[in-house]
CSV table of N, CA and C in Angstrom, one decimal:
chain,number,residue,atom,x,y,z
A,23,UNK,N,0.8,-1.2,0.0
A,23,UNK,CA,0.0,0.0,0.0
A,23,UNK,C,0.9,1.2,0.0
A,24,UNK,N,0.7,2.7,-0.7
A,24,UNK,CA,1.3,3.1,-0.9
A,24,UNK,C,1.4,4.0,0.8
A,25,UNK,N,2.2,5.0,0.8
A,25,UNK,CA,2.5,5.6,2.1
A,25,UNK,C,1.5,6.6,2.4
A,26,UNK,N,1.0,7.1,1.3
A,26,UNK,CA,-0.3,8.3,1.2
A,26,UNK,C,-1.0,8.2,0.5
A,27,UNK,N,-2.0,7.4,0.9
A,27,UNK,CA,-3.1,6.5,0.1
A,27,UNK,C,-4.5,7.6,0.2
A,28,UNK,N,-4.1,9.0,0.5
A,28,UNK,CA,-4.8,10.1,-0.8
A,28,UNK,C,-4.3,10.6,-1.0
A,29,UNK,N,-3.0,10.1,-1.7
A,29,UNK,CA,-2.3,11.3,-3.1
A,29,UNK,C,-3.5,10.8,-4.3
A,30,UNK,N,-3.6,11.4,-5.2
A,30,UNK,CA,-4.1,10.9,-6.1
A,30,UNK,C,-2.8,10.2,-7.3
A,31,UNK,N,-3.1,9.6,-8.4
A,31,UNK,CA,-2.0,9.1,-8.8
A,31,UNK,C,-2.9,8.8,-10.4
A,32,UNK,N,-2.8,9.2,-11.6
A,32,UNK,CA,-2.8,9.2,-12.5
A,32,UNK,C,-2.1,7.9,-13.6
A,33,UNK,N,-3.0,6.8,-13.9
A,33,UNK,CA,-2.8,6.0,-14.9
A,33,UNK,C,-3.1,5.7,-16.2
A,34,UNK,N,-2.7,5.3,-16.9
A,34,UNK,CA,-3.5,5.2,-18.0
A,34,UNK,C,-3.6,3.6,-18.5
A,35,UNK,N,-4.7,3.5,-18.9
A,35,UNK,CA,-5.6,1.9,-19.4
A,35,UNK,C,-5.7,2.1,-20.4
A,36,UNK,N,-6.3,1.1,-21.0
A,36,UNK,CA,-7.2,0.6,-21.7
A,36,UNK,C,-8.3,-0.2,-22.2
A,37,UNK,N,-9.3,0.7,-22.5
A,37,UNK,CA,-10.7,0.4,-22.4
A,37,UNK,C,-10.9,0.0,-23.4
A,38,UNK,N,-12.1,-1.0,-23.3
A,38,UNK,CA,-12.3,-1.5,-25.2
A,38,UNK,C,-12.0,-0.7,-26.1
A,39,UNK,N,-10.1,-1.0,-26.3
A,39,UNK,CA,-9.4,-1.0,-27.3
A,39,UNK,C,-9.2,0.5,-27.4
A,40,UNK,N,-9.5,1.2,-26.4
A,40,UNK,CA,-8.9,2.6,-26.4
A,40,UNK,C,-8.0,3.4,-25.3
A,41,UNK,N,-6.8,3.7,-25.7
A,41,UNK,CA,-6.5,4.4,-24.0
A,41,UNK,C,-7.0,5.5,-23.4
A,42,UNK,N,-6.9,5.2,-22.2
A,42,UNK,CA,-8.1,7.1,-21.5
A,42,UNK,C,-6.4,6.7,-20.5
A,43,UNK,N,-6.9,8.0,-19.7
A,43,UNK,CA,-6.0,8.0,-18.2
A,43,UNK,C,-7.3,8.1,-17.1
A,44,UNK,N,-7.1,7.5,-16.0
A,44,UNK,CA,-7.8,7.9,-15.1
A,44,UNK,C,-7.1,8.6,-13.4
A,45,UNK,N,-7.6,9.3,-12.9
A,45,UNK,CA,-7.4,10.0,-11.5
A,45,UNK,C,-8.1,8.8,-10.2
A,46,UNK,N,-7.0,8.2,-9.6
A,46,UNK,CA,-7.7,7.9,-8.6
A,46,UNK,C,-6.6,8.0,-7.3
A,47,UNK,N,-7.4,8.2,-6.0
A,47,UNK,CA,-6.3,8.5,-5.1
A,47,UNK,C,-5.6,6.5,-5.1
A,48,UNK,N,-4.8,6.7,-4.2
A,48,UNK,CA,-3.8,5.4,-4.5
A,48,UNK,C,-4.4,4.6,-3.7
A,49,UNK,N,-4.9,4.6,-2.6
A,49,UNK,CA,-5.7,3.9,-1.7
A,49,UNK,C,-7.1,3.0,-2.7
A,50,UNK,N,-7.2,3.5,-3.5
A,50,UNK,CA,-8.5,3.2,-4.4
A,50,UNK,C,-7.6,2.1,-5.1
A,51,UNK,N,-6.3,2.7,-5.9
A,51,UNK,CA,-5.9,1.7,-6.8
A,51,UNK,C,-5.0,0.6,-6.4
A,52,UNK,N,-5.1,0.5,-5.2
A,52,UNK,CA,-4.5,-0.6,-4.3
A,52,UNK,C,-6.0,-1.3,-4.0
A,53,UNK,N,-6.7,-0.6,-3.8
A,53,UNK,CA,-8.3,-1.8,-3.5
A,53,UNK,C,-8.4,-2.5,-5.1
A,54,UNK,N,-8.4,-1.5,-6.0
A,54,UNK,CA,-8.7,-1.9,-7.1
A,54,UNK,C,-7.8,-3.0,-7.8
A,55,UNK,N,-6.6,-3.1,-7.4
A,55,UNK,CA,-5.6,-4.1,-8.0
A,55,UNK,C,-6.0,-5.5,-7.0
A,56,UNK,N,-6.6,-5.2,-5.8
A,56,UNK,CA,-6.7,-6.6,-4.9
A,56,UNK,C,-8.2,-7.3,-5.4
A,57,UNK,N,-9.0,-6.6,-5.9
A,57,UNK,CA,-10.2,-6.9,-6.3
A,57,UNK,C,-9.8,-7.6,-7.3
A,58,UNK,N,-9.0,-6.8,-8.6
A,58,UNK,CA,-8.7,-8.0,-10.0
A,58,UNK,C,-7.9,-8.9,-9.7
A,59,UNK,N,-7.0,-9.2,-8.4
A,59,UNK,CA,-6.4,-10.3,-8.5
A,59,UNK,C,-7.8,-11.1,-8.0
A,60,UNK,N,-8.2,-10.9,-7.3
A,60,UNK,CA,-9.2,-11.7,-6.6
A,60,UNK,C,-10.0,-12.4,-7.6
A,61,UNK,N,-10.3,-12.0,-8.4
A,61,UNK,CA,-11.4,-12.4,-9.4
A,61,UNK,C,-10.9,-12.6,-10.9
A,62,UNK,N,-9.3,-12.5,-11.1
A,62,UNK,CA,-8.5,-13.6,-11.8
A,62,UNK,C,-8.6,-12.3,-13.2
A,63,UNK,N,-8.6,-10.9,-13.1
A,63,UNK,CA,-8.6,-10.3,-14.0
A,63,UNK,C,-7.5,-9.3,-13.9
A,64,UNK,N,-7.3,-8.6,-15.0
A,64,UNK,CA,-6.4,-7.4,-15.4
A,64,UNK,C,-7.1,-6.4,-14.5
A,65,UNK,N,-6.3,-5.2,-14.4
A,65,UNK,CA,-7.0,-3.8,-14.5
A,65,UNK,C,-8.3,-3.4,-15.5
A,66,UNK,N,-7.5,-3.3,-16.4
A,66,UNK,CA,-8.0,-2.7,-17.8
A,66,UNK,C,-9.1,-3.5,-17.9
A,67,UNK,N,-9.4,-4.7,-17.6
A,67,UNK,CA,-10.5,-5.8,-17.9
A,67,UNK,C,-11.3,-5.4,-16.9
A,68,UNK,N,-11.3,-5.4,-15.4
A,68,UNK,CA,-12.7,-4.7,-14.4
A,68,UNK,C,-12.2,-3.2,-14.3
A,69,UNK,N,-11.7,-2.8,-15.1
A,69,UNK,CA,-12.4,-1.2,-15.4
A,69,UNK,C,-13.3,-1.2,-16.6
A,70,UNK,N,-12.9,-2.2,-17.7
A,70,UNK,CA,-13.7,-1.8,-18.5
A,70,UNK,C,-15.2,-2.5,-18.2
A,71,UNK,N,-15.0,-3.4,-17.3
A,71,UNK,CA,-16.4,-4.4,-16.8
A,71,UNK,C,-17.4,-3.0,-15.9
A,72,UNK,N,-16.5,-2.1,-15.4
A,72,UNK,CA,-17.3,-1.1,-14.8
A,72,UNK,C,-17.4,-0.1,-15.6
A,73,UNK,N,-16.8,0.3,-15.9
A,73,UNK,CA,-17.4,0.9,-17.2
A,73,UNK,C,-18.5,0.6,-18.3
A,74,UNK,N,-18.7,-0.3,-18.5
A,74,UNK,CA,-20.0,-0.9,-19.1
A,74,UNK,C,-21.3,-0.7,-18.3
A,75,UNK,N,-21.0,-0.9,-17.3
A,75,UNK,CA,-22.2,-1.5,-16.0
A,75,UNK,C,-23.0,0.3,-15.7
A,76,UNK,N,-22.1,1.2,-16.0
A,76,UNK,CA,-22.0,2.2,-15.2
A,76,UNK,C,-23.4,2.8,-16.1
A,77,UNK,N,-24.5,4.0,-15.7
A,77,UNK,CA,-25.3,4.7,-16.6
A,77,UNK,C,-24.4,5.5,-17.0
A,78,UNK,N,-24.8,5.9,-18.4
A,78,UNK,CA,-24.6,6.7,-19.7
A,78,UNK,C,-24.8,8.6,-19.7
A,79,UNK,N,-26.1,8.7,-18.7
A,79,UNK,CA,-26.2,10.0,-18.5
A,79,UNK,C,-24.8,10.5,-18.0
A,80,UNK,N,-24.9,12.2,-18.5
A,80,UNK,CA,-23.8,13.3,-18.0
A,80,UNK,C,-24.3,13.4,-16.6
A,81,UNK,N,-25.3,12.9,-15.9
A,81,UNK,CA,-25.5,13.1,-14.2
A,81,UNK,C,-24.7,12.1,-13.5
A,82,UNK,N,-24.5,10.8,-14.4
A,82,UNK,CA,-23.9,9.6,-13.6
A,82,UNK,C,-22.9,9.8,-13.1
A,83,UNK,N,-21.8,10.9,-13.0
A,83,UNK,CA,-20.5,10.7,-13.0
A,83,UNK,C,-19.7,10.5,-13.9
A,84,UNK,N,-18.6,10.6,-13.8
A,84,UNK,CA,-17.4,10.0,-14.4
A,84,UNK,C,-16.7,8.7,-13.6
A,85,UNK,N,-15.8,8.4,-14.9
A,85,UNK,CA,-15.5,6.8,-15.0
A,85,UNK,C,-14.8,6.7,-13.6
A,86,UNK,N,-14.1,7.7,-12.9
A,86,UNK,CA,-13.2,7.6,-11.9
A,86,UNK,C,-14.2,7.3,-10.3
A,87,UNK,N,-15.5,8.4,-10.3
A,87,UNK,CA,-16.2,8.4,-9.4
A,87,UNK,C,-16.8,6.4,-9.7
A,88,UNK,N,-17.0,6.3,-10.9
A,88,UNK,CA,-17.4,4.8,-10.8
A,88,UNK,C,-16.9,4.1,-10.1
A,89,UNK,N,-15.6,4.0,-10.3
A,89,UNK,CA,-14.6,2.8,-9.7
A,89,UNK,C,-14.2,3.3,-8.5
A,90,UNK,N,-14.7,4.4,-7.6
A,90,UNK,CA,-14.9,4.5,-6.2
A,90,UNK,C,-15.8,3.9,-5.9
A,91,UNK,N,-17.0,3.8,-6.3
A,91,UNK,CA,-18.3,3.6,-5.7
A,91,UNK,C,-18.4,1.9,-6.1
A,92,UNK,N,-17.5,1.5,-6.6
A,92,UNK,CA,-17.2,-0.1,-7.1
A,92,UNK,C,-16.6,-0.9,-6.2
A,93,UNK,N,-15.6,0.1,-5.5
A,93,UNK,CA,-14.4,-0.6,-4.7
A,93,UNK,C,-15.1,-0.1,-3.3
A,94,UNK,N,-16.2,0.8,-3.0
A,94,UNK,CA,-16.6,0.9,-1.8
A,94,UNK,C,-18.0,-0.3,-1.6
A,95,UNK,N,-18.4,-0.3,-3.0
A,95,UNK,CA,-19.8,-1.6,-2.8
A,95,UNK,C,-18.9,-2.9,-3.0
A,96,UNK,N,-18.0,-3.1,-2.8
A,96,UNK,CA,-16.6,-4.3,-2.7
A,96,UNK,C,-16.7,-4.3,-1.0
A,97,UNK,N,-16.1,-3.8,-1.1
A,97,UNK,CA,-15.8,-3.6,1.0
A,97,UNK,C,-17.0,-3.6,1.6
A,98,UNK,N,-17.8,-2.9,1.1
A,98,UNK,CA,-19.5,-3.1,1.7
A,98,UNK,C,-19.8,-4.4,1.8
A,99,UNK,N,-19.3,-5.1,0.8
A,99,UNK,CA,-20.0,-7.0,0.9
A,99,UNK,C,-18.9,-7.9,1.5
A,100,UNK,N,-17.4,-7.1,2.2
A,100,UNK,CA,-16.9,-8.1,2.4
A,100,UNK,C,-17.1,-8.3,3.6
C-alpha cells in the first residue's frame, strides 16, 4: 500500500481497445488491483467491466467516481 493512500496518482488503461487516463487516489488503486487479482482479472479488464455497467447519462458521474463507488460496494459486501 502506498504511504499516502490520498495522493491521487494518475494512470493510463485501456478500455475497449482505447486508451483514457484515469485519477484515482492510490488507496482506491490498491483496493482496485486486490479486487482484479481476486477475481483472476487485469485492470483494464474490471475497469472496462465497470465501465459498461455504469449509466450513460452526464448526471452519472465519471468513470473515476465509478470505480470509487465499485471498490466501496466491494468492501461493503466483504
Amino acid at each position: 500500500m502506498d504511504i499516502n493512500p490520498g495522493k491521487i496518482r494518475k494512470r493510463s488503461v485501456r478500455i475497449a481497445k482505447h486508451q483514457t487516463s484515469i485519477s484515482l487516489e492510490a488507496a482506491f488503486w490498491d483496493a482496485l488491483k486486490q479486487i482484479a487479482t481476486e477475481r483472476d482479472r487485469s485492470i483494464n479488464q474490471l475497469i472496462t467491466e465497470i465501465d459498461l455497467a455504469r449509466p450513460t447519462s452526464e448526471s452519472a458521474g465519471n468513470l473515476s467516481s465509478a470505480i470509487r463507488v465499485f471498490v466501496l460496494e466491494n468492501v461493503r459486501r466483504s
